[in-house]
Short mmCIF file of C-alpha atoms in Angstrom, two decimals:
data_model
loop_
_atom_site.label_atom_id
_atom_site.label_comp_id
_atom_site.label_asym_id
_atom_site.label_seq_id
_atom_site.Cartn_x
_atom_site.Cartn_y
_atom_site.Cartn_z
CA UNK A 20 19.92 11.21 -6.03
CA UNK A 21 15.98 10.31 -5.72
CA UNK A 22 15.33 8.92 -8.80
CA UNK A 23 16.98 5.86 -10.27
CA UNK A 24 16.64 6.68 -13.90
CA UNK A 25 16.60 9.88 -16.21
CA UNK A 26 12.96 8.94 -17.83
CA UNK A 27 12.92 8.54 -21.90
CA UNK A 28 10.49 11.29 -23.21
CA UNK A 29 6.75 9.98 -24.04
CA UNK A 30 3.59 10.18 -24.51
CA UNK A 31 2.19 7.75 -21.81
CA UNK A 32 4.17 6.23 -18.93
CA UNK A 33 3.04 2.86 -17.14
CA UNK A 34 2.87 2.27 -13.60
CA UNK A 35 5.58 0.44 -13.47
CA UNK A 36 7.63 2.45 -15.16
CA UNK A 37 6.76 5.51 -12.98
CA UNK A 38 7.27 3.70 -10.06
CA UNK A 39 11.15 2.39 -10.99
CA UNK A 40 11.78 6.35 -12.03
CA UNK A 41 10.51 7.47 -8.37
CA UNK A 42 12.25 4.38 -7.01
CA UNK A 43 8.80 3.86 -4.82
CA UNK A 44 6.37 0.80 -5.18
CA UNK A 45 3.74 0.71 -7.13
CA UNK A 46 1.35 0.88 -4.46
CA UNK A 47 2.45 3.79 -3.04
CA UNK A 48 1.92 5.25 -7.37
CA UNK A 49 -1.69 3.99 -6.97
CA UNK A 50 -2.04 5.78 -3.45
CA UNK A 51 -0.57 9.09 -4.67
CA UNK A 52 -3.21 9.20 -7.44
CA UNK A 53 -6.38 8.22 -5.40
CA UNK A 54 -5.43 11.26 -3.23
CA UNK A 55 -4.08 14.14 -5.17
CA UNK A 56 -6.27 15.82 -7.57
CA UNK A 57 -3.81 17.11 -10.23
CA UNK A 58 -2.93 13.64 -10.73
CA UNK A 59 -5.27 12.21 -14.22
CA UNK A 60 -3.57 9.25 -15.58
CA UNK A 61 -5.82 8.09 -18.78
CA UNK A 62 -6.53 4.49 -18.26
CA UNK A 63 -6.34 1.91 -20.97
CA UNK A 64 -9.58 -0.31 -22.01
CA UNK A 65 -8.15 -3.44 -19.16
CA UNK A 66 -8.21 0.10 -16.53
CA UNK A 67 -4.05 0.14 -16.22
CA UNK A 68 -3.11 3.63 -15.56
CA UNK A 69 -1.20 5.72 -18.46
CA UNK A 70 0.64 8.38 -16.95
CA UNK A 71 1.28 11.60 -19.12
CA UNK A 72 4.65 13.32 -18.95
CA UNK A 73 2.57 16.17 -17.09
CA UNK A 74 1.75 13.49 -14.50
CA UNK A 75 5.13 12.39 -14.22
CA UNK A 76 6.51 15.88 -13.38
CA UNK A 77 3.45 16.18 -10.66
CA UNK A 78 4.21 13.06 -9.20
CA UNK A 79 7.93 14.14 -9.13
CA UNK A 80 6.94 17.10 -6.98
CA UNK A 81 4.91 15.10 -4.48
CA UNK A 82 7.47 12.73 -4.34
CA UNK A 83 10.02 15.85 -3.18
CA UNK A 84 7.07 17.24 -1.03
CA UNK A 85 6.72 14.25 0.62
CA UNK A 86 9.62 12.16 1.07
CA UNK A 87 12.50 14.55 0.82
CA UNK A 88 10.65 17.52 2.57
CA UNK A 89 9.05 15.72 4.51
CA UNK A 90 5.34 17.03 4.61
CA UNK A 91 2.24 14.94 5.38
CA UNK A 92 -0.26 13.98 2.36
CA UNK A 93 -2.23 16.84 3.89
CA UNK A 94 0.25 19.38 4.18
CA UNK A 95 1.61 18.18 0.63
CA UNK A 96 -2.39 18.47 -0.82
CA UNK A 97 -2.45 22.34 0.86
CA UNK A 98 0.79 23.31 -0.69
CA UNK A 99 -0.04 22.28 -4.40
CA UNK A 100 -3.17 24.10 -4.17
CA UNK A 101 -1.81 27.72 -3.01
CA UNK A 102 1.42 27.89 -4.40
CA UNK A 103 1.18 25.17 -7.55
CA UNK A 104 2.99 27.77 -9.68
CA UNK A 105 5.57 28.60 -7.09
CA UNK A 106 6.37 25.00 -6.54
CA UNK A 107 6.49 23.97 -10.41
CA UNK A 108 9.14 26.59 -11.14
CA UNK A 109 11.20 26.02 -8.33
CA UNK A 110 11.07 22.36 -8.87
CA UNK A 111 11.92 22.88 -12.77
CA UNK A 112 15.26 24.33 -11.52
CA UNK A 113 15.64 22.28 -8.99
CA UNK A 114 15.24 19.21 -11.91
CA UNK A 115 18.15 20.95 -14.05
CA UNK A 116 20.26 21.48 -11.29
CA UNK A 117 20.56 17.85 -10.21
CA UNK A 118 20.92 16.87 -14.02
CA UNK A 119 23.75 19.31 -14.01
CA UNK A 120 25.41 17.88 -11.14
CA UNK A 121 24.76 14.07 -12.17
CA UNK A 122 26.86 15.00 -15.37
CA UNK A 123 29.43 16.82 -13.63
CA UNK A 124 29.61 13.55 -11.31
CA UNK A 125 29.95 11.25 -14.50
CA UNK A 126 32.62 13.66 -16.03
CA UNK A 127 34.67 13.14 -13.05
CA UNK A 128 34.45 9.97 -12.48
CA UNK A 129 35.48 9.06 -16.11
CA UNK A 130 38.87 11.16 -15.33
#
């Protein structure tokens, strides 16, 4: 699975939070949102980054565009521009598919 942790709903995650759900440093968190535009964390009044669920599901789709498709930042940027909608809704099922099979996992194991 790519992420570590199933994410408790909230309003506003930190950086470090985001970056133990997408199991990638922190760095790479910051890079992701200096270069891709539907990324808009709010930033608190010392300038840490607040990422809204919305972010977190964007960042969750770059995160599959770029290190389980494998596309470049460029080829990643291109995509989310012509075919946002296509992705999101493919990537929502793709979300409750793997949630499915992570419990089906769990309910096997514990037989």
């Amino acid at each position: 699975m790519p992420y570590k942790e199933r994410p408790v709903e909230k309003l506003f995650y930190t950086i470090g939070e985001v970056s133990k759900i997408l199991n990638v440093p922190v760095s790479t968190i910051r890079f992701w949102d200096n270069e891709f535009d539907i990324l808009k964390p709010k930033k608190n009044k010392k300038g840490n980054r607040l990422f809204m669920p919305e972010d977190l599901k964007n960042l969750k789709i770059i995160h599959y565009l770029l290190k389980e498709k494998g596309m470049t930042i460029a080829g990643a940027k291109k995509y989310l521009t012509e075919k946002h909608q296509d992705i999101d809704y493919k990537f929502s099922i793709r979300e409750v598919l793997v949630n499915i099979r992570e419990m089906l996992t769990d309910i096997r194991d514990s037989i």
